[in-house]
Each structure stands twice: as C-alpha cells, then as structure tokens.
C-alpha positions as a LaTeX table, in Angstrom:
\begin{tabular}{lrrr}
\hline
Residue & $x$ (\AA) & $y$ (\AA) & $z$ (\AA) \\
\hline
Ala1 & 16.93 & $-9.24$ & 31.74 \\
Glu2 & 19.38 & $-11.11$ & 34.00 \\
Tyr3 & 16.68 & $-13.28$ & 35.60 \\
Asp4 & 17.49 & $-16.97$ & 35.06 \\
His5 & 14.01 & $-18.40$ & 34.66 \\
Pro6 & 13.94 & $-22.18$ & 35.20 \\
Met7 & 11.89 & $-22.71$ & 32.01 \\
Gly8 & 14.26 & $-20.80$ & 29.75 \\
Pro9 & 13.31 & $-17.61$ & 27.85 \\
Ala10 & 10.72 & $-15.30$ & 29.36 \\
Ser11 & 7.45 & $-16.97$ & 28.43 \\
Leu12 & 3.99 & $-15.55$ & 29.02 \\
Val13 & 2.69 & $-18.94$ & 30.12 \\
Ala14 & 3.99 & $-21.47$ & 32.59 \\
Pro15 & 3.02 & $-25.15$ & 32.95 \\
Ala16 & 3.06 & $-25.41$ & 36.74 \\
Pro17 & 2.57 & $-23.09$ & 39.76 \\
Glu18 & 6.20 & $-23.36$ & 40.84 \\
Tyr19 & 7.17 & $-21.57$ & 37.64 \\
His20 & 4.68 & $-18.70$ & 37.98 \\
Phe21 & 6.34 & $-15.32$ & 38.38 \\
Val22 & 5.75 & $-11.62$ & 37.89 \\
Pro23 & 8.71 & $-10.02$ & 36.13 \\
Glu24 & 10.39 & $-7.17$ & 37.98 \\
Phe25 & 12.41 & $-4.44$ & 36.33 \\
Asp26 & 15.12 & $-2.25$ & 37.85 \\
Lys27 & 13.99 & 0.61 & 35.61 \\
Arg28 & 10.55 & 1.22 & 34.22 \\
Glu29 & 11.90 & 2.74 & 31.07 \\
Leu30 & 10.79 & 2.04 & 27.52 \\
Arg31 & 12.78 & 3.07 & 24.50 \\
Val32 & 10.91 & 3.49 & 21.26 \\
Ser33 & 12.73 & 4.02 & 17.99 \\
Leu34 & 10.76 & 6.04 & 15.45 \\
Gly35 & 11.79 & 6.12 & 11.82 \\
Ser36 & 10.26 & 8.00 & 8.94 \\
Pro37 & 6.45 & 8.30 & 8.83 \\
Thr38 & 4.90 & 5.29 & 7.10 \\
Gly39 & 1.68 & 6.99 & 6.03 \\
Arg40 & $-0.28$ & 4.06 & 7.43 \\
Arg41 & $-3.19$ & 4.39 & 9.82 \\
Leu42 & $-3.92$ & 1.70 & 12.38 \\
Arg43 & $-7.59$ & 0.87 & 13.03 \\
Pro44 & $-7.55$ & $-1.13$ & 16.26 \\
Gly45 & $-10.58$ & $-3.09$ & 17.38 \\
Ala46 & $-11.81$ & $-5.61$ & 19.91 \\
Ala47 & $-13.16$ & $-9.14$ & 19.64 \\
Gly48 & $-14.93$ & $-11.43$ & 22.06 \\
Leu49 & $-17.14$ & $-8.75$ & 23.68 \\
Ala50 & $-20.16$ & $-8.37$ & 21.42 \\
Asn51 & $-22.39$ & $-10.93$ & 23.12 \\
Arg52 & $-22.30$ & $-8.87$ & 26.31 \\
Phe53 & $-24.18$ & $-6.03$ & 24.61 \\
Ser54 & $-27.64$ & $-7.42$ & 25.34 \\
Asp55 & $-28.82$ & $-6.11$ & 28.72 \\
Pro56 & $-29.36$ & $-2.32$ & 29.00 \\
Asp57 & $-28.81$ & $-2.54$ & 32.76 \\
Asp58 & $-25.54$ & $-4.46$ & 32.52 \\
Pro59 & $-22.80$ & $-2.27$ & 34.07 \\
Phe60 & $-20.46$ & $-3.78$ & 31.48 \\
Tyr61 & $-22.00$ & $-1.43$ & 28.89 \\
Ala62 & $-20.93$ & 1.73 & 30.73 \\
Glu63 & $-17.43$ & 0.32 & 31.23 \\
Ala64 & $-17.17$ & $-0.67$ & 27.58 \\
Leu65 & $-18.24$ & 2.82 & 26.52 \\
Leu66 & $-15.44$ & 4.30 & 28.64 \\
Arg67 & $-12.79$ & 1.84 & 27.48 \\
Phe68 & $-13.62$ & 2.12 & 23.80 \\
Ala69 & $-13.33$ & 5.91 & 24.01 \\
Glu70 & $-10.12$ & 5.74 & 26.03 \\
Leu71 & $-8.45$ & 3.31 & 23.62 \\
Glu72 & $-9.87$ & 5.01 & 20.51 \\
Leu73 & $-11.17$ & 1.70 & 19.21 \\
Thr74 & $-12.95$ & 2.05 & 15.90 \\
Thr75 & $-14.31$ & $-1.45$ & 15.28 \\
Ile76 & $-15.43$ & $-4.64$ & 17.01 \\
Lys77 & $-15.80$ & $-8.19$ & 15.77 \\
His78 & $-19.37$ & $-9.48$ & 16.12 \\
Tyr79 & $-19.66$ & $-13.27$ & 15.83 \\
Thr80 & $-22.92$ & $-13.90$ & 14.01 \\
Gly81 & $-24.31$ & $-17.44$ & 13.76 \\
Trp82 & $-27.16$ & $-19.23$ & 12.08 \\
Tyr83 & $-28.92$ & $-19.27$ & 15.46 \\
Trp84 & $-30.87$ & $-16.29$ & 14.12 \\
Arg85 & $-32.89$ & $-18.84$ & 12.19 \\
Glu86 & $-33.95$ & $-20.44$ & 15.46 \\
Gly87 & $-37.51$ & $-20.22$ & 16.71 \\
Ser88 & $-36.22$ & $-21.25$ & 20.14 \\
Pro89 & $-33.09$ & $-22.93$ & 21.51 \\
Arg90 & $-34.79$ & $-26.29$ & 20.92 \\
Glu91 & $-36.30$ & $-25.50$ & 17.53 \\
Arg92 & $-33.59$ & $-24.67$ & 15.04 \\
Arg93 & $-34.94$ & $-24.50$ & 11.53 \\
Asn94 & $-34.22$ & $-23.29$ & 8.05 \\
Asp95 & $-36.17$ & $-20.28$ & 6.81 \\
Asn96 & $-37.40$ & $-22.36$ & 3.86 \\
Ala97 & $-36.18$ & $-24.96$ & 1.39 \\
Asp98 & $-35.38$ & $-22.42$ & $-1.32$ \\
Pro99 & $-31.97$ & $-20.73$ & $-0.90$ \\
Ser100 & $-32.82$ & $-18.25$ & $-3.65$ \\
His101 & $-35.70$ & $-16.76$ & $-1.65$ \\
Ile102 & $-35.35$ & $-15.29$ & 1.86 \\
Asp103 & $-38.29$ & $-15.93$ & 4.20 \\
Trp104 & $-37.76$ & $-13.17$ & 6.74 \\
Ser105 & $-40.18$ & $-14.78$ & 9.21 \\
Gly106 & $-37.66$ & $-17.61$ & 9.57 \\
Phe107 & $-35.09$ & $-15.37$ & 11.26 \\
Asn108 & $-34.83$ & $-14.03$ & 14.80 \\
Phe109 & $-32.88$ & $-10.78$ & 14.61 \\
Gly110 & $-33.81$ & $-9.55$ & 18.09 \\
Pro111 & $-30.46$ & $-10.17$ & 19.86 \\
Phe112 & $-28.59$ & $-8.87$ & 16.81 \\
Glu113 & $-30.62$ & $-5.66$ & 16.77 \\
Thr114 & $-29.86$ & $-5.02$ & 20.45 \\
Arg115 & $-26.13$ & $-5.63$ & 20.11 \\
Met116 & $-25.79$ & $-3.60$ & 16.95 \\
Thr117 & $-27.65$ & $-0.71$ & 18.55 \\
Tyr118 & $-25.23$ & $-0.76$ & 21.50 \\
Met119 & $-22.26$ & $-0.76$ & 19.17 \\
Arg120 & $-23.64$ & 2.21 & 17.30 \\
Arg121 & $-24.00$ & 4.09 & 20.60 \\
Ile122 & $-20.40$ & 3.31 & 21.48 \\
Gly123 & $-19.35$ & 4.57 & 18.06 \\
Val124 & $-17.72$ & 1.44 & 16.62 \\
Arg125 & $-18.27$ & $-0.27$ & 13.28 \\
Pro126 & $-18.76$ & $-4.03$ & 13.66 \\
Leu127 & $-17.06$ & $-6.64$ & 11.53 \\
Leu128 & $-19.71$ & $-9.34$ & 11.14 \\
Cys129 & $-18.09$ & $-12.78$ & 11.38 \\
Leu130 & $-20.65$ & $-15.12$ & 9.79 \\
Asp131 & $-20.22$ & $-18.39$ & 11.64 \\
Trp132 & $-22.05$ & $-21.55$ & 10.68 \\
Ala133 & $-22.89$ & $-22.41$ & 14.32 \\
Asn134 & $-24.09$ & $-20.03$ & 16.98 \\
Pro135 & $-21.73$ & $-18.28$ & 19.41 \\
Tyr136 & $-22.88$ & $-20.47$ & 22.29 \\
Gly137 & $-21.65$ & $-23.67$ & 20.69 \\
Val138 & $-25.02$ & $-25.03$ & 19.57 \\
Thr139 & $-24.69$ & $-26.36$ & 16.05 \\
Val140 & $-27.36$ & $-25.92$ & 13.44 \\
Asp141 & $-29.44$ & $-29.07$ & 13.08 \\
Phe142 & $-30.56$ & $-28.68$ & 9.50 \\
Val143 & $-27.05$ & $-28.67$ & 8.05 \\
Gly144 & $-23.93$ & $-30.65$ & 8.98 \\
Pro145 & $-20.35$ & $-29.43$ & 9.42 \\
Pro146 & $-19.02$ & $-27.31$ & 6.53 \\
Asp147 & $-16.73$ & $-30.07$ & 5.24 \\
Thr148 & $-19.86$ & $-32.08$ & 4.34 \\
Trp149 & $-21.68$ & $-29.30$ & 2.49 \\
Gly150 & $-22.71$ & $-29.73$ & $-1.10$ \\
Pro151 & $-24.02$ & $-27.01$ & $-3.43$ \\
Gly152 & $-27.36$ & $-26.85$ & $-1.61$ \\
Glu153 & $-25.91$ & $-26.23$ & 1.85 \\
Ile154 & $-23.41$ & $-23.74$ & 0.48 \\
Ala155 & $-26.23$ & $-21.86$ & $-1.21$ \\
Glu156 & $-28.16$ & $-21.78$ & 2.09 \\
Tyr157 & $-25.13$ & $-20.30$ & 3.85 \\
Ala158 & $-24.78$ & $-17.66$ & 1.11 \\
Glu159 & $-28.47$ & $-16.84$ & 1.58 \\
Phe160 & $-27.83$ & $-16.41$ & 5.30 \\
Ala161 & $-24.99$ & $-13.99$ & 4.50 \\
Glu162 & $-27.24$ & $-11.96$ & 2.22 \\
Ala163 & $-29.98$ & $-11.84$ & 4.85 \\
Val164 & $-27.59$ & $-10.63$ & 7.56 \\
Val165 & $-26.05$ & $-7.93$ & 5.39 \\
Thr166 & $-29.43$ & $-6.77$ & 4.10 \\
Tyr167 & $-30.91$ & $-6.56$ & 7.58 \\
Ala168 & $-27.89$ & $-4.56$ & 8.78 \\
Val169 & $-27.31$ & $-2.07$ & 5.98 \\
Ala170 & $-30.60$ & $-2.01$ & 4.03 \\
Pro171 & $-33.38$ & $-2.51$ & 6.62 \\
Asp172 & $-36.00$ & $-1.04$ & 4.30 \\
Leu173 & $-35.60$ & $-4.12$ & 2.07 \\
Val174 & $-36.62$ & $-6.50$ & 4.85 \\
Asp175 & $-40.18$ & $-7.84$ & 4.71 \\
Pro176 & $-41.76$ & $-6.14$ & 6.58 \\
Pro177 & $-39.35$ & $-3.15$ & 6.47 \\
Val178 & $-37.41$ & $-2.31$ & 9.65 \\
Ala179 & $-37.92$ & 1.33 & 10.62 \\
Arg180 & $-34.41$ & 2.46 & 11.55 \\
Glu181 & $-31.31$ & 3.90 & 9.97 \\
Pro182 & $-28.87$ & 1.40 & 8.42 \\
Phe183 & $-26.10$ & 0.12 & 10.67 \\
Asp184 & $-22.59$ & 1.14 & 9.63 \\
Ile185 & $-20.49$ & $-2.02$ & 9.42 \\
Ala186 & $-16.81$ & $-2.52$ & 8.66 \\
Gly187 & $-17.58$ & $-5.58$ & 6.54 \\
Ile188 & $-18.18$ & $-9.31$ & 6.80 \\
Gln189 & $-15.95$ & $-12.32$ & 7.36 \\
Pro190 & $-17.23$ & $-15.66$ & 5.99 \\
Met191 & $-16.55$ & $-17.88$ & 9.02 \\
Gly192 & $-13.96$ & $-17.47$ & 11.73 \\
Glu193 & $-10.75$ & $-19.51$ & 11.58 \\
Pro194 & $-11.99$ & $-21.57$ & 8.63 \\
Asn195 & $-9.08$ & $-23.99$ & 8.76 \\
Leu196 & $-10.67$ & $-25.18$ & 12.03 \\
Thr197 & $-14.39$ & $-24.67$ & 11.42 \\
Thr198 & $-14.40$ & $-25.97$ & 7.85 \\
Arg199 & $-12.44$ & $-29.14$ & 8.44 \\
Gly200 & $-15.14$ & $-31.10$ & 10.30 \\
Ser201 & $-13.98$ & $-34.71$ & 10.45 \\
Arg202 & $-11.19$ & $-34.26$ & 7.93 \\
Asn203 & $-7.59$ & $-34.90$ & 8.93 \\
Pro204 & $-5.78$ & $-31.53$ & 9.14 \\
Ser205 & $-2.45$ & $-33.19$ & 8.37 \\
Thr206 & $-3.36$ & $-35.19$ & 5.25 \\
Glu207 & $-6.41$ & $-33.36$ & 3.89 \\
Arg208 & $-5.31$ & $-29.73$ & 4.09 \\
Asp209 & $-6.00$ & $-29.02$ & 0.42 \\
Leu210 & $-9.50$ & $-30.51$ & 0.61 \\
Ile211 & $-10.31$ & $-28.25$ & 3.57 \\
Leu212 & $-9.00$ & $-25.18$ & 1.78 \\
Asp213 & $-10.82$ & $-26.11$ & $-1.43$ \\
Gln214 & $-14.11$ & $-26.31$ & 0.46 \\
Tyr215 & $-13.63$ & $-22.92$ & 2.09 \\
Val216 & $-12.87$ & $-21.38$ & $-1.31$ \\
Arg217 & $-16.18$ & $-22.75$ & $-2.62$ \\
Ile218 & $-18.06$ & $-21.33$ & 0.38 \\
Ala219 & $-16.41$ & $-17.90$ & 0.28 \\
Arg220 & $-16.89$ & $-17.60$ & $-3.47$ \\
Ala221 & $-20.61$ & $-18.40$ & $-3.12$ \\
Val222 & $-21.00$ & $-15.68$ & $-0.49$ \\
Val223 & $-19.14$ & $-13.06$ & $-2.52$ \\
Glu224 & $-21.02$ & $-13.84$ & $-5.73$ \\
Arg225 & $-24.37$ & $-13.74$ & $-3.94$ \\
Leu226 & $-23.65$ & $-10.33$ & $-2.46$ \\
Arg227 & $-22.11$ & $-8.81$ & $-5.59$ \\
Gln228 & $-25.16$ & $-9.81$ & $-7.64$ \\
His229 & $-27.55$ & $-7.99$ & $-5.31$ \\
Pro230 & $-29.30$ & $-5.06$ & $-7.05$ \\
Asp231 & $-28.89$ & $-2.68$ & $-4.10$ \\
Pro232 & $-25.37$ & $-1.15$ & $-3.86$ \\
Arg233 & $-25.58$ & $-1.03$ & $-0.05$ \\
Val234 & $-25.56$ & $-4.83$ & $-0.08$ \\
Ser235 & $-23.44$ & $-5.51$ & $-3.15$ \\
Gly236 & $-20.74$ & $-3.10$ & $-1.98$ \\
Val237 & $-20.09$ & $-4.61$ & 1.44 \\
Lys238 & $-16.42$ & $-5.22$ & 2.22 \\
Val239 & $-15.18$ & $-8.79$ & 2.65 \\
Phe240 & $-12.49$ & $-9.77$ & 5.17 \\
Ser241 & $-10.93$ & $-13.22$ & 4.63 \\
Pro242 & $-9.84$ & $-15.80$ & 5.60 \\
Gly243 & $-8.87$ & $-15.28$ & 9.27 \\
Val244 & $-6.97$ & $-18.56$ & 9.32 \\
Thr245 & $-5.20$ & $-19.58$ & 12.53 \\
Glu246 & $-1.55$ & $-18.75$ & 12.28 \\
Asp247 & 0.60 & $-21.79$ & 12.80 \\
Ile248 & $-1.61$ & $-24.84$ & 13.23 \\
Trp249 & 0.13 & $-26.48$ & 10.25 \\
Gly250 & 3.24 & $-24.33$ & 10.27 \\
Gly251 & 3.72 & $-20.71$ & 9.34 \\
Ser252 & 3.54 & $-21.46$ & 5.62 \\
Gln253 & $-0.15$ & $-22.34$ & 5.97 \\
Arg254 & $-0.94$ & $-18.72$ & 6.76 \\
Ala255 & 0.43 & $-17.52$ & 3.42 \\
Arg256 & $-1.03$ & $-20.57$ & 1.66 \\
Trp257 & $-4.60$ & $-19.65$ & 2.63 \\
Ile258 & $-4.23$ & $-15.93$ & 2.00 \\
Gly259 & $-2.49$ & $-16.47$ & $-1.33$ \\
Arg260 & $-5.19$ & $-18.86$ & $-2.48$ \\
Met261 & $-8.00$ & $-16.48$ & $-1.51$ \\
Val262 & $-6.36$ & $-13.57$ & $-3.34$ \\
Asp263 & $-5.98$ & $-15.74$ & $-6.46$ \\
Glu264 & $-9.53$ & $-17.14$ & $-6.32$ \\
Leu265 & $-11.27$ & $-13.84$ & $-5.57$ \\
Pro266 & $-9.19$ & $-11.18$ & $-7.33$ \\
Gly267 & $-10.22$ & $-7.68$ & $-6.38$ \\
Glu268 & $-12.97$ & $-8.89$ & $-4.05$ \\
Leu269 & $-11.18$ & $-8.87$ & $-0.68$ \\
Ala270 & $-10.88$ & $-5.56$ & 1.16 \\
Val271 & $-8.84$ & $-7.12$ & 3.98 \\
Val272 & $-6.85$ & $-10.33$ & 4.19 \\
Gly273 & $-6.02$ & $-11.57$ & 7.63 \\
Tyr274 & $-5.04$ & $-14.30$ & 10.03 \\
Asp275 & $-5.23$ & $-14.94$ & 13.77 \\
Pro276 & $-1.79$ & $-14.87$ & 15.45 \\
Tyr277 & $-1.96$ & $-16.65$ & 18.80 \\
Ser278 & 1.12 & $-18.84$ & 18.64 \\
Lys279 & 3.86 & $-16.44$ & 19.67 \\
Leu280 & 4.37 & $-16.47$ & 23.44 \\
Phe281 & 7.88 & $-15.10$ & 23.94 \\
Leu282 & 9.09 & $-11.52$ & 24.07 \\
Glu283 & 11.99 & $-12.65$ & 21.90 \\
Glu284 & 9.50 & $-13.43$ & 19.11 \\
Leu285 & 8.13 & $-9.90$ & 18.71 \\
Arg286 & 10.25 & $-9.13$ & 15.66 \\
Asn287 & 8.55 & $-12.04$ & 13.89 \\
Tyr288 & 5.30 & $-10.07$ & 13.74 \\
Arg289 & 7.05 & $-7.65$ & 11.41 \\
Thr290 & 8.52 & $-10.48$ & 9.36 \\
Asp291 & 5.18 & $-12.28$ & 9.01 \\
Val292 & 3.18 & $-9.20$ & 8.01 \\
Gly293 & 5.94 & $-8.14$ & 5.62 \\
Ala294 & 5.70 & $-11.51$ & 3.87 \\
Ile295 & 1.94 & $-11.07$ & 3.41 \\
Arg296 & 2.49 & $-7.55$ & 2.10 \\
Arg297 & 4.90 & $-8.84$ & $-0.53$ \\
Leu298 & 2.43 & $-11.58$ & $-1.45$ \\
Leu299 & $-0.26$ & $-8.94$ & $-2.05$ \\
Glu300 & 2.10 & $-6.76$ & $-4.08$ \\
Asp301 & 3.05 & $-9.71$ & $-6.29$ \\
Ala302 & $-0.67$ & $-10.39$ & $-6.88$ \\
Cys303 & $-1.35$ & $-6.67$ & $-7.57$ \\
Ser304 & $-3.88$ & $-6.76$ & $-4.72$ \\
Glu305 & $-4.89$ & $-3.60$ & $-2.88$ \\
Ala306 & $-6.22$ & $-5.52$ & 0.13 \\
Glu307 & $-5.26$ & $-4.32$ & 3.58 \\
Ile308 & $-3.90$ & $-6.66$ & 6.25 \\
Gly309 & $-5.58$ & $-7.54$ & 9.52 \\
Phe310 & $-5.19$ & $-9.66$ & 12.62 \\
Leu311 & $-8.85$ & $-10.74$ & 12.57 \\
Glu312 & $-8.28$ & $-12.11$ & 16.06 \\
Phe313 & $-5.17$ & $-11.40$ & 18.05 \\
Gly314 & $-4.13$ & $-12.21$ & 21.57 \\
Ile315 & $-1.34$ & $-13.21$ & 23.87 \\
His316 & $-3.09$ & $-15.97$ & 25.76 \\
Gly317 & $-1.73$ & $-19.47$ & 25.60 \\
Gly318 & $-4.13$ & $-21.48$ & 27.74 \\
Pro319 & $-4.21$ & $-22.49$ & 31.41 \\
Pro320 & $-3.00$ & $-22.30$ & 34.08 \\
Thr321 & $-1.61$ & $-18.77$ & 33.88 \\
Phe322 & $-3.27$ & $-17.12$ & 30.91 \\
Asp323 & $-5.72$ & $-15.16$ & 33.10 \\
Asn324 & $-2.74$ & $-13.73$ & 34.97 \\
Ile325 & $-1.10$ & $-12.47$ & 31.79 \\
Tyr326 & $-3.54$ & $-9.68$ & 31.01 \\
Gly327 & $-2.68$ & $-6.42$ & 32.71 \\
Ser328 & 0.84 & $-7.46$ & 33.69 \\
Arg329 & 3.88 & $-5.41$ & 32.77 \\
Asn330 & 5.03 & $-8.27$ & 30.58 \\
Ser331 & 1.77 & $-8.26$ & 28.61 \\
Gln332 & 1.95 & $-4.48$ & 28.13 \\
Leu333 & 5.43 & $-4.74$ & 26.65 \\
Tyr334 & 4.40 & $-7.70$ & 24.51 \\
Leu335 & 1.24 & $-6.08$ & 23.17 \\
Phe336 & 3.00 & $-2.84$ & 22.27 \\
Gly337 & 5.86 & $-4.67$ & 20.61 \\
Ala338 & 3.58 & $-6.95$ & 18.61 \\
Ile339 & 1.37 & $-4.19$ & 17.26 \\
Ala340 & 4.24 & $-1.78$ & 16.62 \\
Asn341 & 6.21 & $-4.34$ & 14.64 \\
Ala342 & 3.16 & $-5.45$ & 12.67 \\
Ala343 & 1.97 & $-1.90$ & 11.96 \\
Asn344 & 5.38 & $-0.87$ & 10.68 \\
Ala345 & 5.22 & $-3.75$ & 8.21 \\
Gly346 & 1.76 & $-2.86$ & 6.95 \\
Leu347 & $-0.91$ & $-4.06$ & 9.41 \\
Thr348 & $-4.13$ & $-2.01$ & 9.48 \\
Tyr349 & $-6.71$ & $-3.94$ & 11.52 \\
Pro350 & $-5.69$ & $-5.62$ & 14.81 \\
Tyr351 & $-8.75$ & $-7.14$ & 16.55 \\
Tyr352 & $-7.60$ & $-7.88$ & 20.09 \\
Phe353 & $-9.45$ & $-10.89$ & 21.51 \\
Ser354 & $-10.01$ & $-11.23$ & 25.25 \\
\hline
\end{tabular}
C-alpha cells in the first residue's frame, strides 16, 4: 500500500517495461466483510474457450474438465457465426433466397455438434452468441455489415437464429432429423458487443442512435421469429441482450442500450448485460457495485424481471503486460473484488473472458 509507483495508482497494465512490477505484500491477509444474506445465486461462466473443444485428443479438454469442476462453472459462452452456412472456407453461401424457409443442407453443423457435445460432457450449459461473422474473423460474403442491412438481410439473420436454436434444442425437427438428445443451453445472445459489430462504417460519436436503432430492429426480428415458432422448445429459449461494451462512449451508454432494449422488448429478455473491460485499477472495484446497482434500479423502474450479467468480463487492458496480469496476486484480488461487489448489487451471470 505504501509503494510509490511511478505511474500513479496501482494499475494492472503498464505502458513500458521499466514500469512493470509484481506487487509484494507484507501480509498475505484478506479481510472479507459479510452482511446479511442477499438470497442471490451467482452463476459464473467462461468465455473465449469454446473453439478449443474440437479435437478429442487435445489435452486442453482434460484440463478444461478439471478446471470447470474445480471452479464450479455452470455455463460457457459459445460464439456462433454464420460460417455454419459455409460449404468450405472459400465457398460461403446462403442456404437459399427465402428467409422464411430453412434449407438444412445449406448449413454445416459439424464443428458445432462436436463443441456442444464436449460442453455437455463437462456439464456446462452454453450461451449461444449469434455473431454475424465467424469466430475466425472471416466475414460472410452474401451479406454486408449489420449497419447496412435492410429487412431482407435482417430476416436472413433471424432465420439463422431459428436454425441454430432448432438444431440445438429440437434436433428431431431438423431435416433429416438428428438422432441425439437435445442440448441444454442457457439461452442465446443476438450478436456480441453490438455497439461495435453493428456500427459498420457509421461514426460512433455522431451516429450512436442510428447504430442502436439498427440493433433494436435486428434483436426484435430474432425474438419475434423464435416466439412464433410452434414448438415450445424453440419458442421458449431465453434471450440475453445486449452485451454492449461498457464505456466506449461513456458509462451512460451502458444504461442507454439496456434501457432501450427493456423498453422495446418488454418481458422478452431473461438477462440484460454488458461487457465491463474498462476498469483497470484496484481503486475502481467499488464502481462495479455502483454500476450494477444502477442497472438494477433501471429494471425495477421498468417492472422488468430480467437478471443481470457480465456477458464478457475481464481484467485485461492490452499489451504489453496483459498476459502477465492473469494469475498474479493483483489479479486475484481484483477479480474477487469485482465479482463480490457486482454480486452484492444484483449480478447473476459473470462470463469471464480469457
């Protein structure tokens, strides 16, 4: 506590090697103040790992099985892109020109099936984040960035969402039927960090409302498509939204997106969330409680029963030292403080991204 760091308060990142340091403590003692029971249950999960669940011989699988059990993780975020429509990496194609009719031969669910099977073995329920581009950064040729979508492209994306959910939870409805038990999923998230992925070429400073308006149109199309499905396994899937980045346009943007989604889709969102990456100082930990508390009050004012989630959450802040943060004493203190403060204010789902 008495260390006079040349860059000021104890930051988890440093801009140059001469400022790198590992904090040392005279006493390894942690004081935790417990108040009255809150009655809340935390459902911690992981993000950023799902694409590793593809090779049965990968030693990562055995390690993941151990870690998930040790940490009692109940869910994992699976980034799911339109690359399932691809015949090959060089032949990306739409299933057909009719968004009201799913052509199952136009999808490649092989990698998804493998990853979902692994997750079931580990005992976690995936949150399916339905991205518009694939997880490897290859965009989909037959449709441009989401900011350019008209009704036709939005309808195609909603069809994609229906196909993914149906394949996961109602495999007997696929043509031809898939002979396995349904996968147990936590829900879906229409796009990850939509204030980034939806903006395309739009200016985030002057066209914020246009970006948000477009995401509302996309999310509403997905929800309506699913709710109209005749099978309750599909129509009853939970929706997590919006997963907006925390402070890219100031902290008020977080509440702006969540408040708009709650107003536009009343009663439809099981979880509202955002992705807090911007806090890098131990002195900022109390702000997690303040931020989540503000969202809780927003939900109460809207008479919403939605739970709150960090749909991605991490302590990294970029190079050069972010790889050295994980596993340090400083990161342990930070992670505990962040989750404890947020959980006390009403957080349910923290998806830790690494």
